[in-house]
Amino acid sequence: MNTLIRNGTVVTSRDTVNADVLIEGERIKEVRAGLPDDGARVIDATGMYVIPGGIDCHTHLDMPFGGTTSADDFETGTRAAAFGGTTSIVDFAIQARGTRMRDALDTWWKKGEGRACIDYGLHMIVTDLANSGLEDMDDMVREGVASFKLFMAYPNVLMVDDATIFKALGQTAKNGALICMHAENGSVIDVIVARALAEGKTAPVYHALTRPPRAEAEAVHRAIAMAEIAGAPVYIVHLSSEDALNQVREARDRGVPAFAETCPQYLLLSIEELERPNFEGAKYVFTPPLRPKQHLPKLWDGLKHDHLQVVSTDHCPFCFEDQKVLGKDDFTKIPNGGPGIENRLQLMYHYGVNQGKLSLNRFVELTSTAPARIFGMYPKKGEIAPGSDADIVIWDPKARHMISAKTHHMRVDYSMFEGYEVEGNARTVLSRGEVIVDAGEWKGKTGRGTYLRRAAKGGAWQ
Ligand SMILES: [Zn+2]
């Protein structure tokens, strides 16, 4: 049976129009005002915005880290995402040193298969190009893994040297994939961290104080310079500071294809959270760290002026009670990461659109269309137009919602935004034509999500 979404206001990255949306099977068939129902199931969207489903291109579900595993798996994490209006994610497979990328891809496919509730793509985290790494990258592109992430931080764990980064960039210059960089100078940070520990500075706040903004800016600058030399675009993940933003802006002003994302936590929270008593600061330990307050308006400004192109979450939840506590006496042992997959659209709508910092269209672009384009999913995802997947959120701009660990769907015992009241929330969520969330109720099936094969030469190349 066809589905007709009627009487809503369709909002895309370009337009805001009163139109009905006709869905046939998994795809959108027609978008225009006054469509007849012709026996279709009708969903009334009076007073609602009809927007493309959110795309979170930075999540870590079921991810091993420092002897523990992120608290959401592909089932709980993607279901929570759907409640918040996100209908696609791109998660990260991790190549273990000395192994083939194919092994990691198989491992992560198994994590997703039979569990994911929405569609999911995968980036590949590259830790080793020593043996067949460059061929492996081409192999991954053939499997729809059109992006790779490399770390300039975490020496001896994930960090790779500049030669490896440069070789990977060179390979993408040929195969059209996109390199994503975790940009922080890990070697310098490790020296500062060792110094702090030697001075007995073990509390959570030292996690932030030992990772200065200049260490991020330096790495962003270096990553962009290497990409320029290699003749490839580059994408900076989870940009957190004004210093780093200035590097991206300067490059873009020169016409360099440098792209960057930020996350709600960097837009709304500051380093003060890490000073909470009773070790609660550990809830806000992730990298890059939260920054002093003066950085926040600069990042909002970056979103507005397209110096930043995407808002993702870097969702990587660890429970406070039994996981964050691993670092009780040493901040370096606190599992790095925070939960956010469910609240991204709510927060960006409330603090962006309602507070006049972002237009409705820019909100859609940052949370859906731009990640679809940059990561090779457009126009299948991120668009409301004939032929696109019917991943659609019927957004109630007047719905009030209080964010809380007591009511959220993420499998983690705290919220970084506990008690925040937002206006605007997903009412009905469709994924490939199927209603999976309606009025706060889960209607989908576990395992219905499919693997997203993404195309190389995505938007970053155009
Ligand atoms: Zn991450």
Short mmCIF file of C-alpha atoms and ligand atoms in Angstrom, two decimals:
data_model
loop_
_atom_site.label_atom_id
_atom_site.label_comp_id
_atom_site.label_asym_id
_atom_site.label_seq_id
_atom_site.Cartn_x
_atom_site.Cartn_y
_atom_site.Cartn_z
CA MET A 1 0.00 0.00 0.00
CA ASN A 2 1.17 3.52 -0.79
CA THR A 3 1.53 6.12 1.93
CA LEU A 4 0.55 9.75 1.59
CA ILE A 5 1.88 12.37 4.00
CA ARG A 6 -0.61 15.15 3.72
CA ASN A 7 -0.86 18.84 4.68
CA GLY A 8 2.68 19.20 5.99
CA THR A 9 5.39 21.73 5.24
CA VAL A 10 8.19 19.99 3.37
CA VAL A 11 11.56 21.36 4.41
CA THR A 12 14.71 20.44 2.53
CA SER A 13 18.15 22.03 2.52
CA ARG A 14 16.94 24.41 -0.21
CA ASP A 15 13.18 24.88 0.05
CA THR A 16 10.28 25.20 2.43
CA VAL A 17 7.01 24.38 0.64
CA ASN A 18 3.52 23.24 1.50
CA ALA A 19 3.30 19.88 -0.23
CA ASP A 20 2.12 16.31 0.14
CA VAL A 21 4.54 13.42 -0.15
CA LEU A 22 3.51 10.18 -1.85
CA ILE A 23 5.50 7.08 -0.96
CA GLU A 24 5.44 3.91 -3.04
CA GLY A 25 7.21 0.96 -1.42
CA GLU A 26 10.52 2.17 0.00
CA ARG A 27 10.83 5.31 -2.10
CA ILE A 28 9.31 8.72 -2.57
CA LYS A 29 7.18 8.85 -5.69
CA GLU A 30 5.86 12.38 -5.84
CA VAL A 31 6.06 15.66 -3.93
CA ARG A 32 3.45 18.35 -4.62
CA ALA A 33 0.44 20.04 -3.11
CA GLY A 34 -2.98 18.44 -3.48
CA LEU A 35 -2.02 14.83 -4.20
CA PRO A 36 -5.08 12.52 -4.23
CA ASP A 37 -5.00 9.67 -1.72
CA ASP A 38 -6.05 6.96 -4.20
CA GLY A 39 -6.47 4.41 -1.44
CA ALA A 40 -3.11 5.21 0.15
CA ARG A 41 -2.66 5.14 3.90
CA VAL A 42 -2.83 8.82 4.86
CA ILE A 43 -0.64 10.37 7.53
CA ASP A 44 -1.82 13.81 8.49
CA ALA A 45 1.02 16.28 8.96
CA THR A 46 -0.98 19.46 9.58
CA GLY A 47 1.18 21.92 11.51
CA MET A 48 4.24 19.70 11.07
CA TYR A 49 7.49 19.94 9.17
CA VAL A 50 8.27 17.05 6.85
CA ILE A 51 12.04 16.70 6.74
CA PRO A 52 14.54 14.16 5.43
CA GLY A 53 15.55 11.64 8.10
CA GLY A 54 18.61 12.66 10.07
CA ILE A 55 22.00 11.19 9.17
CA ASP A 56 24.55 10.78 11.95
CA CYS A 57 27.86 10.14 10.23
CA HIS A 58 29.86 9.66 13.43
CA THR A 59 28.80 6.93 15.87
CA HIS A 60 30.59 4.20 17.81
CA LEU A 61 28.21 1.34 18.58
CA ASP A 62 29.48 -1.86 20.16
CA MET A 63 33.00 -0.46 20.10
CA PRO A 64 35.86 -1.89 22.17
CA PHE A 65 37.81 0.78 24.07
CA GLY A 66 40.34 0.41 26.88
CA GLY A 67 39.14 -3.01 28.05
CA THR A 68 35.43 -2.22 27.86
CA THR A 69 32.82 -1.79 25.11
CA SER A 70 30.54 1.15 24.29
CA ALA A 71 27.21 0.59 25.99
CA ASP A 72 24.92 0.73 22.95
CA ASP A 73 25.04 -2.00 20.35
CA PHE A 74 23.59 -1.74 16.84
CA GLU A 75 20.13 -2.58 18.13
CA THR A 76 19.81 -0.22 21.08
CA GLY A 77 21.84 2.56 19.46
CA THR A 78 19.98 2.65 16.16
CA ARG A 79 16.59 2.41 17.88
CA ALA A 80 17.48 5.35 20.10
CA ALA A 81 18.64 7.22 16.99
CA ALA A 82 15.27 6.62 15.34
CA PHE A 83 13.37 8.02 18.34
CA GLY A 84 15.26 11.26 17.79
CA GLY A 85 14.59 11.40 14.05
CA THR A 86 17.82 9.88 12.75
CA THR A 87 17.28 7.25 10.04
CA SER A 88 20.84 6.54 8.91
CA ILE A 89 24.17 6.32 10.65
CA VAL A 90 27.74 5.81 9.57
CA ASP A 91 29.67 3.91 12.22
CA PHE A 92 33.35 2.95 12.33
CA ALA A 93 34.96 -0.43 11.77
CA ILE A 94 38.46 -0.61 13.26
CA GLN A 95 41.36 -2.30 11.51
CA ALA A 96 43.47 -3.96 14.20
CA ARG A 97 47.21 -3.49 13.63
CA GLY A 98 48.70 -6.28 11.52
CA THR A 99 45.34 -7.42 10.15
CA ARG A 100 43.47 -6.86 6.91
CA MET A 101 40.68 -4.28 6.64
CA ARG A 102 38.43 -7.05 5.29
CA ASP A 103 38.59 -8.75 8.72
CA ALA A 104 37.38 -5.58 10.43
CA LEU A 105 34.62 -5.09 7.88
CA ASP A 106 33.39 -8.66 8.43
CA THR A 107 33.46 -8.13 12.20
CA TRP A 108 31.43 -4.92 11.98
CA TRP A 109 28.96 -6.34 9.47
CA LYS A 110 28.28 -9.07 12.03
CA LYS A 111 27.69 -6.45 14.72
CA GLY A 112 25.11 -4.71 12.52
CA GLU A 113 23.41 -7.66 10.85
CA GLY A 114 20.17 -8.75 12.46
CA ARG A 115 20.40 -5.88 14.96
CA ALA A 116 20.37 -2.52 13.20
CA CYS A 117 16.95 -0.85 13.21
CA ILE A 118 17.89 1.83 10.64
CA ASP A 119 20.28 1.81 7.68
CA TYR A 120 23.96 1.95 8.49
CA GLY A 121 27.15 2.58 6.61
CA LEU A 122 30.70 2.07 7.83
CA HIS A 123 33.88 4.10 7.71
CA MET A 124 37.13 2.16 8.14
CA ILE A 125 39.59 3.24 10.82
CA VAL A 126 43.05 2.68 9.38
CA THR A 127 45.78 1.77 11.87
CA ASP A 128 48.27 0.05 9.61
CA LEU A 129 49.22 0.39 5.96
CA ALA A 130 52.38 -1.72 6.27
CA ASN A 131 51.45 -4.74 4.18
CA SER A 132 48.53 -4.63 1.79
CA GLY A 133 46.92 -1.55 3.25
CA LEU A 134 46.65 0.53 0.11
CA GLU A 135 45.09 -2.35 -1.85
CA ASP A 136 42.80 -2.93 1.11
CA MET A 137 41.59 0.64 0.82
CA ASP A 138 40.55 0.04 -2.80
CA ASP A 139 38.90 -3.20 -1.72
CA MET A 140 36.91 -1.33 0.93
CA VAL A 141 35.75 1.28 -1.59
CA ARG A 142 34.37 -1.56 -3.72
CA GLU A 143 32.40 -2.68 -0.63
CA GLY A 144 30.83 0.74 -0.19
CA VAL A 145 33.22 1.93 2.51
CA ALA A 146 33.90 5.25 0.84
CA SER A 147 35.69 6.92 3.76
CA PHE A 148 38.55 6.20 6.12
CA LYS A 149 39.41 7.64 9.50
CA LEU A 150 42.93 8.15 10.74
CA PHE A 151 44.07 9.25 14.17
CA MET A 152 46.70 11.89 14.91
CA ALA A 153 46.06 11.20 18.63
CA TYR A 154 46.31 8.17 20.96
CA PRO A 155 49.97 7.12 20.39
CA ASN A 156 50.57 3.34 20.54
CA VAL A 157 46.85 2.66 20.18
CA LEU A 158 45.30 4.27 17.12
CA MET A 159 47.73 7.02 16.12
CA VAL A 160 49.44 6.76 12.76
CA ASP A 161 52.43 8.78 11.60
CA ASP A 162 52.39 11.49 8.95
CA ALA A 163 53.82 9.14 6.30
CA THR A 164 50.86 6.80 6.77
CA ILE A 165 48.39 9.68 6.65
CA PHE A 166 50.01 11.03 3.51
CA LYS A 167 49.97 7.61 1.79
CA ALA A 168 46.31 7.14 2.68
CA LEU A 169 45.48 10.60 1.32
CA GLY A 170 47.36 9.74 -1.87
CA GLN A 171 45.33 6.56 -2.28
CA THR A 172 42.06 8.41 -1.92
CA ALA A 173 43.27 10.92 -4.53
CA LYS A 174 43.08 7.89 -6.86
CA ASN A 175 40.06 5.97 -5.58
CA GLY A 176 37.81 8.90 -4.65
CA ALA A 177 37.24 7.98 -1.01
CA LEU A 178 37.37 10.60 1.74
CA ILE A 179 39.87 10.74 4.59
CA CYS A 180 38.45 11.73 7.98
CA MET A 181 40.94 12.95 10.55
CA HIS A 182 40.87 12.85 14.33
CA ALA A 183 43.06 15.92 14.58
CA GLU A 184 44.92 16.36 17.86
CA ASN A 185 48.69 16.24 18.30
CA GLY A 186 48.84 13.01 20.31
CA SER A 187 52.59 13.03 20.92
CA VAL A 188 52.54 16.47 22.53
CA ILE A 189 49.40 15.64 24.50
CA ASP A 190 50.99 12.47 25.89
CA VAL A 191 53.91 14.49 27.29
CA ILE A 192 51.51 16.96 28.95
CA VAL A 193 49.44 14.07 30.35
CA ALA A 194 52.51 12.32 31.83
CA ARG A 195 53.55 15.60 33.46
CA ALA A 196 50.08 16.07 34.99
CA LEU A 197 49.96 12.54 36.40
CA ALA A 198 53.46 12.97 37.89
CA GLU A 199 52.14 16.06 39.68
CA GLY A 200 49.25 14.03 41.11
CA LYS A 201 46.64 15.67 38.88
CA THR A 202 44.28 12.75 38.37
CA ALA A 203 40.76 14.28 38.38
CA PRO A 204 38.54 14.27 35.26
CA VAL A 205 39.10 17.97 34.51
CA TYR A 206 42.76 17.24 33.72
CA HIS A 207 41.55 15.27 30.73
CA ALA A 208 40.53 18.60 29.21
CA LEU A 209 43.42 20.66 30.58
CA THR A 210 46.01 18.30 29.08
CA ARG A 211 44.55 18.54 25.57
CA PRO A 212 44.86 22.24 24.69
CA PRO A 213 43.05 23.79 21.71
CA ARG A 214 46.39 24.54 20.06
CA ALA A 215 47.11 20.79 19.94
CA GLU A 216 43.91 20.43 17.94
CA ALA A 217 44.60 23.43 15.71
CA GLU A 218 48.13 22.24 14.96
CA ALA A 219 46.86 18.84 13.83
CA VAL A 220 44.05 20.35 11.75
CA HIS A 221 46.57 22.60 10.03
CA ARG A 222 48.91 19.65 9.35
CA ALA A 223 46.09 17.40 8.10
CA ILE A 224 44.89 20.03 5.66
CA ALA A 225 48.41 20.78 4.44
CA MET A 226 49.07 17.08 3.79
CA ALA A 227 45.74 16.77 1.95
CA GLU A 228 46.65 19.73 -0.23
CA ILE A 229 50.00 18.19 -1.12
CA ALA A 230 48.30 14.86 -1.89
CA GLY A 231 45.60 16.53 -3.99
CA ALA A 232 42.72 15.09 -1.96
CA PRO A 233 39.90 16.57 0.12
CA VAL A 234 39.94 16.03 3.86
CA TYR A 235 37.24 15.96 6.54
CA ILE A 236 37.97 16.91 10.15
CA VAL A 237 35.85 14.98 12.64
CA HIS A 238 34.43 16.45 15.86
CA LEU A 239 36.01 19.88 15.62
CA SER A 240 35.81 21.45 19.08
CA SER A 241 37.63 24.78 19.24
CA GLU A 242 37.89 28.23 17.73
CA ASP A 243 41.59 27.61 17.10
CA ALA A 244 40.84 24.56 14.96
CA LEU A 245 37.95 26.28 13.23
CA ASN A 246 40.22 29.12 12.14
CA GLN A 247 42.44 26.60 10.36
CA VAL A 248 39.51 25.15 8.42
CA ARG A 249 38.16 28.56 7.53
CA GLU A 250 41.51 29.80 6.32
CA ALA A 251 41.88 26.75 4.06
CA ARG A 252 38.34 27.01 2.69
CA ASP A 253 38.82 30.70 2.00
CA ARG A 254 41.71 29.68 -0.25
CA GLY A 255 39.44 27.23 -2.06
CA VAL A 256 40.90 24.10 -0.47
CA PRO A 257 38.38 21.21 -0.19
CA ALA A 258 38.57 20.97 3.60
CA PHE A 259 35.42 19.96 5.49
CA ALA A 260 34.61 19.67 9.16
CA GLU A 261 31.90 18.55 11.52
CA THR A 262 31.15 19.52 15.07
CA CYS A 263 28.80 17.94 17.64
CA PRO A 264 26.07 19.27 19.97
CA GLN A 265 28.27 18.84 23.04
CA TYR A 266 30.86 21.29 21.67
CA LEU A 267 28.11 23.78 20.83
CA LEU A 268 26.29 23.60 24.15
CA LEU A 269 28.64 22.43 26.90
CA SER A 270 31.92 23.78 28.25
CA ILE A 271 34.92 22.63 30.28
CA GLU A 272 33.08 23.52 33.49
CA GLU A 273 31.14 20.26 33.20
CA LEU A 274 34.34 18.35 33.91
CA GLU A 275 34.63 20.05 37.31
CA ARG A 276 31.41 18.51 38.63
CA PRO A 277 31.84 16.96 42.09
CA ASN A 278 31.75 13.24 42.97
CA PHE A 279 33.60 12.22 39.83
CA GLU A 280 30.60 13.27 37.72
CA GLY A 281 32.98 15.22 35.49
CA ALA A 282 33.85 11.80 34.02
CA LYS A 283 30.51 11.85 32.22
CA TYR A 284 31.98 14.58 30.04
CA VAL A 285 35.30 12.92 29.27
CA PHE A 286 35.72 12.47 25.52
CA THR A 287 38.15 13.73 22.91
CA PRO A 288 38.66 16.39 21.86
CA PRO A 289 37.56 17.72 25.25
CA LEU A 290 35.00 20.39 26.06
CA ARG A 291 36.46 23.89 25.78
CA PRO A 292 36.10 27.17 27.69
CA LYS A 293 32.81 28.96 27.03
CA GLN A 294 34.18 31.54 24.60
CA HIS A 295 34.61 28.84 21.93
CA LEU A 296 30.90 28.04 21.74
CA PRO A 297 29.59 31.11 19.85
CA LYS A 298 32.49 30.76 17.39
CA LEU A 299 31.37 27.24 16.50
CA TRP A 300 27.76 28.37 16.02
CA ASP A 301 29.07 31.10 13.77
CA GLY A 302 31.07 28.48 11.84
CA LEU A 303 27.89 26.47 11.23
CA LYS A 304 26.03 29.51 10.02
CA HIS A 305 28.72 30.55 7.56
CA ASP A 306 29.54 27.06 6.26
CA HIS A 307 33.02 26.96 7.74
CA LEU A 308 31.58 23.81 9.38
CA GLN A 309 29.41 21.59 7.19
CA VAL A 310 28.00 18.84 9.38
CA VAL A 311 26.67 18.17 12.88
CA SER A 312 27.23 14.58 14.03
CA THR A 313 27.25 13.19 17.57
CA ASP A 314 30.38 11.03 18.06
CA HIS A 315 27.95 8.88 20.09
CA CYS A 316 30.14 6.60 22.18
CA PRO A 317 28.33 5.85 25.46
CA PHE A 318 29.89 4.37 28.58
CA CYS A 319 27.86 3.89 31.73
CA PHE A 320 28.84 6.04 34.67
CA GLU A 321 28.35 3.36 37.32
CA ASP A 322 30.48 0.55 35.95
CA GLN A 323 32.51 1.96 33.06
CA LYS A 324 33.45 5.61 33.63
CA VAL A 325 34.44 4.58 37.15
CA LEU A 326 37.43 2.68 35.74
CA GLY A 327 39.21 6.04 35.85
CA LYS A 328 38.32 6.98 39.41
CA ASP A 329 41.95 7.47 40.41
CA ASP A 330 43.40 8.34 37.01
CA PHE A 331 41.64 10.38 34.35
CA THR A 332 43.57 8.59 31.59
CA LYS A 333 41.68 5.39 32.46
CA ILE A 334 38.22 6.92 32.01
CA PRO A 335 36.67 5.43 28.84
CA ASN A 336 36.49 8.30 26.34
CA GLY A 337 33.04 9.03 24.97
CA GLY A 338 29.57 10.30 25.63
CA PRO A 339 26.00 9.50 24.54
CA GLY A 340 24.15 11.68 22.05
CA ILE A 341 22.68 9.72 19.14
CA GLU A 342 19.09 10.31 20.26
CA ASN A 343 19.16 14.05 20.95
CA ARG A 344 21.00 15.60 18.00
CA LEU A 345 17.97 16.89 16.08
CA GLN A 346 16.17 18.05 19.22
CA LEU A 347 19.17 20.05 20.39
CA MET A 348 20.03 21.52 16.99
CA TYR A 349 16.42 22.47 16.36
CA HIS A 350 15.88 24.04 19.76
CA TYR A 351 19.20 25.82 20.20
CA GLY A 352 19.73 26.44 16.49
CA VAL A 353 16.38 27.13 14.83
CA ASN A 354 14.29 28.28 17.81
CA GLN A 355 17.04 30.58 19.02
CA GLY A 356 17.55 32.09 15.59
CA LYS A 357 21.07 30.80 15.00
CA LEU A 358 20.16 28.53 12.07
CA SER A 359 17.48 28.65 9.39
CA LEU A 360 15.21 25.63 9.04
CA ASN A 361 16.90 24.76 5.76
CA ARG A 362 20.36 25.01 7.26
CA PHE A 363 19.23 22.75 10.12
CA VAL A 364 18.20 20.11 7.56
CA GLU A 365 21.41 20.58 5.62
CA LEU A 366 23.69 20.18 8.65
CA THR A 367 21.91 17.15 10.07
CA SER A 368 20.98 15.27 6.89
CA THR A 369 21.71 16.59 3.41
CA ALA A 370 25.36 17.58 3.83
CA PRO A 371 26.41 14.28 5.44
CA ALA A 372 24.54 12.42 2.67
CA ARG A 373 26.38 14.37 0.00
CA ILE A 374 29.83 14.34 1.56
CA PHE A 375 29.72 10.63 2.37
CA GLY A 376 28.33 9.33 -0.92
CA MET A 377 24.69 8.64 -0.01
CA TYR A 378 23.01 11.46 -1.92
CA PRO A 379 20.29 11.62 -3.29
CA LYS A 380 19.25 8.19 -1.98
CA LYS A 381 19.45 9.70 1.51
CA GLY A 382 19.21 13.28 2.76
CA GLU A 383 16.55 14.49 0.33
CA ILE A 384 12.80 14.65 -0.13
CA ALA A 385 12.33 14.17 -3.87
CA PRO A 386 11.04 11.51 -6.26
CA GLY A 387 13.37 8.52 -6.26
CA SER A 388 14.92 9.16 -2.85
CA ASP A 389 14.47 6.63 -0.07
CA ALA A 390 11.38 7.45 1.98
CA ASP A 391 13.42 8.24 5.10
CA ILE A 392 11.21 10.97 6.46
CA VAL A 393 10.64 12.63 9.80
CA ILE A 394 7.39 14.34 10.60
CA TRP A 395 8.66 16.98 12.96
CA ASP A 396 6.41 18.62 15.51
CA PRO A 397 7.83 22.11 16.05
CA LYS A 398 5.65 22.68 19.12
CA ALA A 399 6.29 19.41 20.98
CA ARG A 400 7.99 20.00 24.31
CA HIS A 401 10.40 17.41 25.54
CA MET A 402 12.62 17.11 28.57
CA ILE A 403 15.84 15.22 27.92
CA SER A 404 16.60 12.72 30.68
CA ALA A 405 18.30 9.38 31.25
CA LYS A 406 15.04 8.30 32.88
CA THR A 407 13.19 8.43 29.58
CA HIS A 408 15.80 8.19 26.82
CA HIS A 409 16.25 5.04 24.76
CA MET A 410 20.04 4.92 24.77
CA ARG A 411 21.42 2.08 26.91
CA VAL A 412 23.41 4.30 29.21
CA ASP A 413 22.74 5.49 32.75
CA TYR A 414 23.16 9.23 32.25
CA SER A 415 22.49 12.04 29.82
CA MET A 416 24.94 14.83 29.03
CA PHE A 417 21.87 17.06 28.69
CA GLU A 418 19.90 15.91 31.75
CA GLY A 419 16.96 18.24 32.40
CA TYR A 420 17.35 20.25 29.20
CA GLU A 421 13.93 21.30 27.90
CA VAL A 422 13.57 21.48 24.17
CA GLU A 423 10.73 22.53 21.92
CA GLY A 424 10.49 20.53 18.69
CA ASN A 425 10.69 16.76 18.38
CA ALA A 426 10.17 13.91 15.95
CA ARG A 427 6.54 12.77 15.97
CA THR A 428 6.54 10.12 13.23
CA VAL A 429 9.65 8.57 11.73
CA LEU A 430 9.69 6.61 8.48
CA SER A 431 12.59 4.54 7.25
CA ARG A 432 12.30 3.36 3.63
CA GLY A 433 8.58 3.94 3.75
CA GLU A 434 7.95 2.09 6.99
CA VAL A 435 6.74 3.90 10.09
CA ILE A 436 9.26 2.91 12.78
CA VAL A 437 8.46 5.49 15.45
CA ASP A 438 5.11 7.13 16.07
CA ALA A 439 4.13 9.35 19.00
CA GLY A 440 6.95 8.04 21.17
CA GLU A 441 6.31 4.40 20.39
CA TRP A 442 8.60 1.95 18.64
CA LYS A 443 6.90 0.39 15.61
CA GLY A 444 9.88 -1.07 13.75
CA LYS A 445 11.56 -4.44 13.83
CA THR A 446 15.00 -5.18 15.15
CA GLY A 447 17.36 -6.04 12.32
CA ARG A 448 15.35 -4.26 9.61
CA GLY A 449 18.21 -1.83 8.91
CA THR A 450 20.37 -2.56 5.89
CA TYR A 451 24.02 -1.91 5.14
CA LEU A 452 24.52 1.26 3.11
CA ARG A 453 26.92 0.93 0.20
CA ARG A 454 28.28 4.41 -0.25
CA ALA A 455 29.75 5.78 -3.44
CA ALA A 456 33.27 7.16 -3.81
CA LYS A 457 33.70 10.65 -5.29
CA GLY A 458 30.98 12.00 -3.01
CA GLY A 459 30.29 15.68 -2.40
CA ALA A 460 33.74 16.45 -1.04
CA TRP A 461 35.09 15.84 -4.53
CA GLN A 462 32.66 18.09 -6.39
ZN ZN B 1 34.64 9.22 17.25
#
